[in-house]
Amino acid sequence: FNYFSSYTMHTHHVLLYNIRKGNTQAFERVWDLFHEKIYRFVYLKLPTRQDAEDITSDTFLKAWHYLKEGKNVSSLQALLYTIARNLVIDFYRKRGTPTESLDDNGEGEIVVADRFDLTLEEKMILKSDMEGVEDALRHLKDMFREIIVLRYLNGLSILEVAEIVQKSPQAVRVILHRGLKILKELLEKNKKS
């Protein structure tokens, strides 16, 4: 029994109930809980930071309307990721770009947290490593990148990822394994260059 997971699920159900009653403060709490994760999820999929911000905002707006209509939602988190994922797909459909061929985000910038215990040299090394990982992620097929970001950057369980991408947990594990193998190869190749 995982107390934290149970507590989180209870909190999300309370938030859902309050949002359906029109409580805007409950929805602000949802924004606080998920904004950064949703932004990070769409950021690696879109050409600009502004596009990622727009899609993130649209995700929460659509979720608000969906919840206000009283539709059945079993997982608040899955709803937000599903909406975000669909908005990214729509974004590329409108541009006539197949989502399978998305490899480059174009305008990425990584911000390294300003920690007092790191020297300038350590911060530069950390930033370089993070940029290498981000670059490698951008060169993965969208399916691999999406599942790796959901699982490892956003910390979702295999079951949650499976629900969002509409695949079986076993398929998610296989995709994750293959994606991590390719990511590792890309990182090793980049280190040699």
Tab-separated table of C-alpha atoms in Angstrom:
chain	number	residue	atom	x	y	z
A	1	PHE	CA	0.000	0.000	0.000
A	2	ASN	CA	1.463	3.313	-1.066
A	3	TYR	CA	0.188	6.061	1.243
A	4	PHE	CA	1.516	8.898	-0.911
A	5	SER	CA	-0.181	7.546	-4.034
A	6	SER	CA	-3.451	7.043	-2.135
A	7	TYR	CA	-3.254	10.574	-0.691
A	8	THR	CA	-2.568	12.045	-4.139
A	9	MET	CA	-5.511	10.192	-5.695
A	10	HIS	CA	-7.793	11.409	-2.892
A	11	THR	CA	-6.576	14.989	-3.391
A	12	HIS	CA	-7.208	14.775	-7.143
A	13	HIS	CA	-10.738	13.454	-6.570
A	14	VAL	CA	-11.457	16.334	-4.188
A	15	LEU	CA	-10.111	18.798	-6.763
A	16	LEU	CA	-12.273	17.232	-9.482
A	17	TYR	CA	-15.354	17.485	-7.292
A	18	ASN	CA	-14.672	21.132	-6.448
A	19	ILE	CA	-13.931	22.091	-10.061
A	20	ARG	CA	-17.223	20.577	-11.187
A	21	LYS	CA	-18.897	22.804	-8.593
A	22	GLY	CA	-17.273	25.834	-10.255
A	23	ASN	CA	-14.540	26.392	-7.664
A	24	THR	CA	-11.852	28.364	-9.518
A	25	GLN	CA	-9.427	28.048	-6.596
A	26	ALA	CA	-9.473	24.267	-7.024
A	27	PHE	CA	-8.558	24.708	-10.667
A	28	GLU	CA	-5.764	27.112	-9.715
A	29	ARG	CA	-4.419	24.299	-7.536
A	30	VAL	CA	-4.510	21.976	-10.559
A	31	TRP	CA	-2.552	24.613	-12.496
A	32	ASP	CA	0.028	24.770	-9.697
A	33	LEU	CA	0.328	20.980	-9.556
A	34	PHE	CA	0.604	20.282	-13.279
A	35	HIS	CA	1.615	23.405	-15.219
A	36	GLU	CA	5.356	22.736	-15.185
A	37	LYS	CA	4.921	19.052	-16.071
A	38	ILE	CA	2.580	19.754	-18.974
A	39	TYR	CA	4.854	22.507	-20.276
A	40	ARG	CA	7.883	20.210	-20.113
A	41	PHE	CA	5.884	17.495	-21.901
A	42	VAL	CA	4.950	19.718	-24.869
A	43	TYR	CA	8.151	21.768	-24.964
A	44	LEU	CA	10.268	19.071	-26.605
A	45	LYS	CA	7.585	18.524	-29.229
A	46	LEU	CA	7.122	22.065	-30.504
A	47	PRO	CA	9.235	24.482	-32.556
A	48	THR	CA	9.260	27.415	-30.131
A	49	ARG	CA	8.942	28.228	-26.461
A	50	GLN	CA	5.916	30.426	-27.292
A	51	ASP	CA	4.172	27.492	-28.996
A	52	ALA	CA	4.780	25.378	-25.889
A	53	GLU	CA	3.357	28.107	-23.647
A	54	ASP	CA	0.294	28.475	-25.880
A	55	ILE	CA	-0.368	24.725	-25.995
A	56	THR	CA	0.080	24.477	-22.230
A	57	SER	CA	-2.441	27.279	-21.629
A	58	ASP	CA	-4.881	25.763	-24.125
A	59	THR	CA	-4.550	22.416	-22.349
A	60	PHE	CA	-5.747	23.880	-19.064
A	61	LEU	CA	-8.519	25.874	-20.750
A	62	LYS	CA	-9.849	22.758	-22.501
A	63	ALA	CA	-9.584	20.772	-19.268
A	64	TRP	CA	-11.573	23.457	-17.399
A	65	HIS	CA	-14.389	23.327	-19.971
A	66	TYR	CA	-14.325	19.529	-20.067
A	67	LEU	CA	-14.592	19.284	-16.288
A	68	LYS	CA	-17.261	21.986	-16.055
A	69	GLU	CA	-19.400	19.935	-18.444
A	70	GLY	CA	-19.382	17.208	-15.781
A	71	LYS	CA	-17.806	14.554	-17.978
A	72	ASN	CA	-16.493	11.455	-16.247
A	73	VAL	CA	-12.766	11.682	-15.472
A	74	SER	CA	-10.927	8.909	-13.686
A	75	SER	CA	-7.525	10.622	-13.642
A	76	LEU	CA	-6.982	14.359	-13.697
A	77	GLN	CA	-3.361	13.862	-14.698
A	78	ALA	CA	-4.224	11.546	-17.599
A	79	LEU	CA	-6.851	14.019	-18.810
A	80	LEU	CA	-4.314	16.882	-18.915
A	81	TYR	CA	-1.649	14.853	-20.713
A	82	THR	CA	-4.167	13.477	-23.205
A	83	ILE	CA	-5.457	16.962	-24.018
A	84	ALA	CA	-1.889	18.286	-24.363
A	85	ARG	CA	-0.909	15.388	-26.604
A	86	ASN	CA	-3.950	15.923	-28.839
A	87	LEU	CA	-3.285	19.661	-29.060
A	88	VAL	CA	0.281	18.988	-30.225
A	89	ILE	CA	-1.035	16.589	-32.870
A	90	ASP	CA	-3.581	19.212	-33.991
A	91	PHE	CA	-0.826	21.858	-34.092
A	92	TYR	CA	1.142	19.796	-36.606
A	93	ARG	CA	-1.909	18.697	-38.569
A	94	LYS	CA	-2.780	22.352	-39.178
A	95	ARG	CA	0.759	22.894	-40.477
A	96	GLY	CA	0.638	19.774	-42.624
A	97	THR	CA	3.575	18.180	-40.765
A	98	PRO	CA	3.315	14.487	-39.934
A	99	THR	CA	3.955	14.041	-36.210
A	100	GLU	CA	6.071	10.937	-36.823
A	101	SER	CA	8.797	13.019	-38.489
A	102	LEU	CA	9.274	15.584	-35.756
A	103	ASP	CA	12.896	15.536	-34.776
A	104	ASP	CA	13.946	19.050	-33.908
A	105	ASN	CA	12.449	21.620	-31.619
A	106	GLY	CA	14.654	24.416	-32.885
A	107	GLU	CA	14.681	26.955	-30.107
A	108	GLY	CA	15.507	25.067	-26.940
A	109	GLU	CA	17.278	26.593	-24.014
A	110	ILE	CA	18.046	24.839	-20.785
A	111	VAL	CA	18.149	26.757	-17.557
A	112	VAL	CA	20.376	25.306	-14.875
A	113	ALA	CA	19.067	25.947	-11.395
A	114	ASP	CA	21.141	28.535	-9.590
A	115	ARG	CA	22.596	26.487	-6.773
A	116	PHE	CA	25.025	28.017	-4.306
A	117	ASP	CA	26.928	24.771	-3.787
A	118	LEU	CA	28.047	24.502	-7.443
A	119	THR	CA	31.073	26.283	-8.848
A	120	LEU	CA	30.806	28.108	-12.155
A	121	GLU	CA	32.738	25.276	-13.819
A	122	GLU	CA	30.350	22.647	-12.364
A	123	LYS	CA	27.345	24.668	-13.551
A	124	MET	CA	28.795	24.830	-17.073
A	125	ILE	CA	29.437	21.058	-17.114
A	126	LEU	CA	25.905	20.392	-15.832
A	127	LYS	CA	24.399	22.706	-18.432
A	128	SER	CA	26.437	21.020	-21.169
A	129	ASP	CA	25.278	17.557	-20.026
A	130	MET	CA	21.653	18.687	-19.891
A	131	GLU	CA	21.900	20.209	-23.368
A	132	GLY	CA	23.335	16.925	-24.634
A	133	VAL	CA	20.397	14.975	-23.202
A	134	GLU	CA	17.886	17.471	-24.599
A	135	ASP	CA	19.532	17.334	-28.025
A	136	ALA	CA	19.530	13.528	-27.972
A	137	LEU	CA	15.855	13.466	-26.923
A	138	ARG	CA	14.981	15.686	-29.874
A	139	HIS	CA	16.541	13.201	-32.251
A	140	LEU	CA	14.394	10.326	-31.005
A	141	LYS	CA	11.190	9.395	-32.762
A	142	ASP	CA	8.245	11.144	-31.178
A	143	MET	CA	6.867	7.896	-29.703
A	144	PHE	CA	10.121	7.173	-27.822
A	145	ARG	CA	10.603	10.786	-26.719
A	146	GLU	CA	7.039	11.110	-25.458
A	147	ILE	CA	7.176	7.977	-23.318
A	148	ILE	CA	10.632	8.768	-21.898
A	149	VAL	CA	9.547	12.312	-20.973
A	150	LEU	CA	6.330	11.097	-19.343
A	151	ARG	CA	8.074	8.332	-17.413
A	152	TYR	CA	11.352	9.899	-16.348
A	153	LEU	CA	11.014	13.680	-16.542
A	154	ASN	CA	7.434	13.832	-15.313
A	155	GLY	CA	7.628	10.784	-13.054
A	156	LEU	CA	4.478	9.008	-14.198
A	157	SER	CA	3.957	5.311	-13.592
A	158	ILE	CA	3.914	2.811	-16.463
A	159	LEU	CA	0.128	2.486	-16.044
A	160	GLU	CA	-0.366	6.268	-16.231
A	161	VAL	CA	1.830	6.508	-19.328
A	162	ALA	CA	-0.097	3.622	-20.916
A	163	GLU	CA	-3.402	5.396	-20.306
A	164	ILE	CA	-2.124	8.654	-21.823
A	165	VAL	CA	-0.597	7.133	-24.962
A	166	GLN	CA	-3.389	4.561	-25.271
A	167	LYS	CA	-1.138	1.509	-25.327
A	168	SER	CA	-0.856	-1.504	-23.062
A	169	PRO	CA	1.568	-1.306	-20.121
A	170	GLN	CA	3.635	-4.064	-21.775
A	171	ALA	CA	3.877	-2.048	-25.018
A	172	VAL	CA	4.950	1.016	-23.003
A	173	ARG	CA	7.697	-1.021	-21.316
A	174	VAL	CA	8.966	-2.273	-24.686
A	175	ILE	CA	8.925	1.232	-26.217
A	176	LEU	CA	10.622	2.633	-23.125
A	177	HIS	CA	13.343	-0.031	-23.252
A	178	ARG	CA	14.009	0.570	-26.967
A	179	GLY	CA	13.879	4.345	-26.563
A	180	LEU	CA	16.361	4.324	-23.687
A	181	LYS	CA	18.705	2.103	-25.680
A	182	ILE	CA	18.599	4.520	-28.639
A	183	LEU	CA	18.973	7.518	-26.292
A	184	LYS	CA	22.058	5.945	-24.706
A	185	GLU	CA	23.570	5.320	-28.156
A	186	LEU	CA	22.896	8.931	-29.183
A	187	LEU	CA	24.490	10.257	-25.991
A	188	GLU	CA	27.584	8.077	-26.474
A	189	LYS	CA	27.846	9.160	-30.116
A	190	ASN	CA	27.570	12.842	-29.100
A	191	LYS	CA	30.306	12.437	-26.468
A	192	LYS	CA	32.680	11.032	-29.086
A	193	SER	CA	32.070	13.941	-31.471
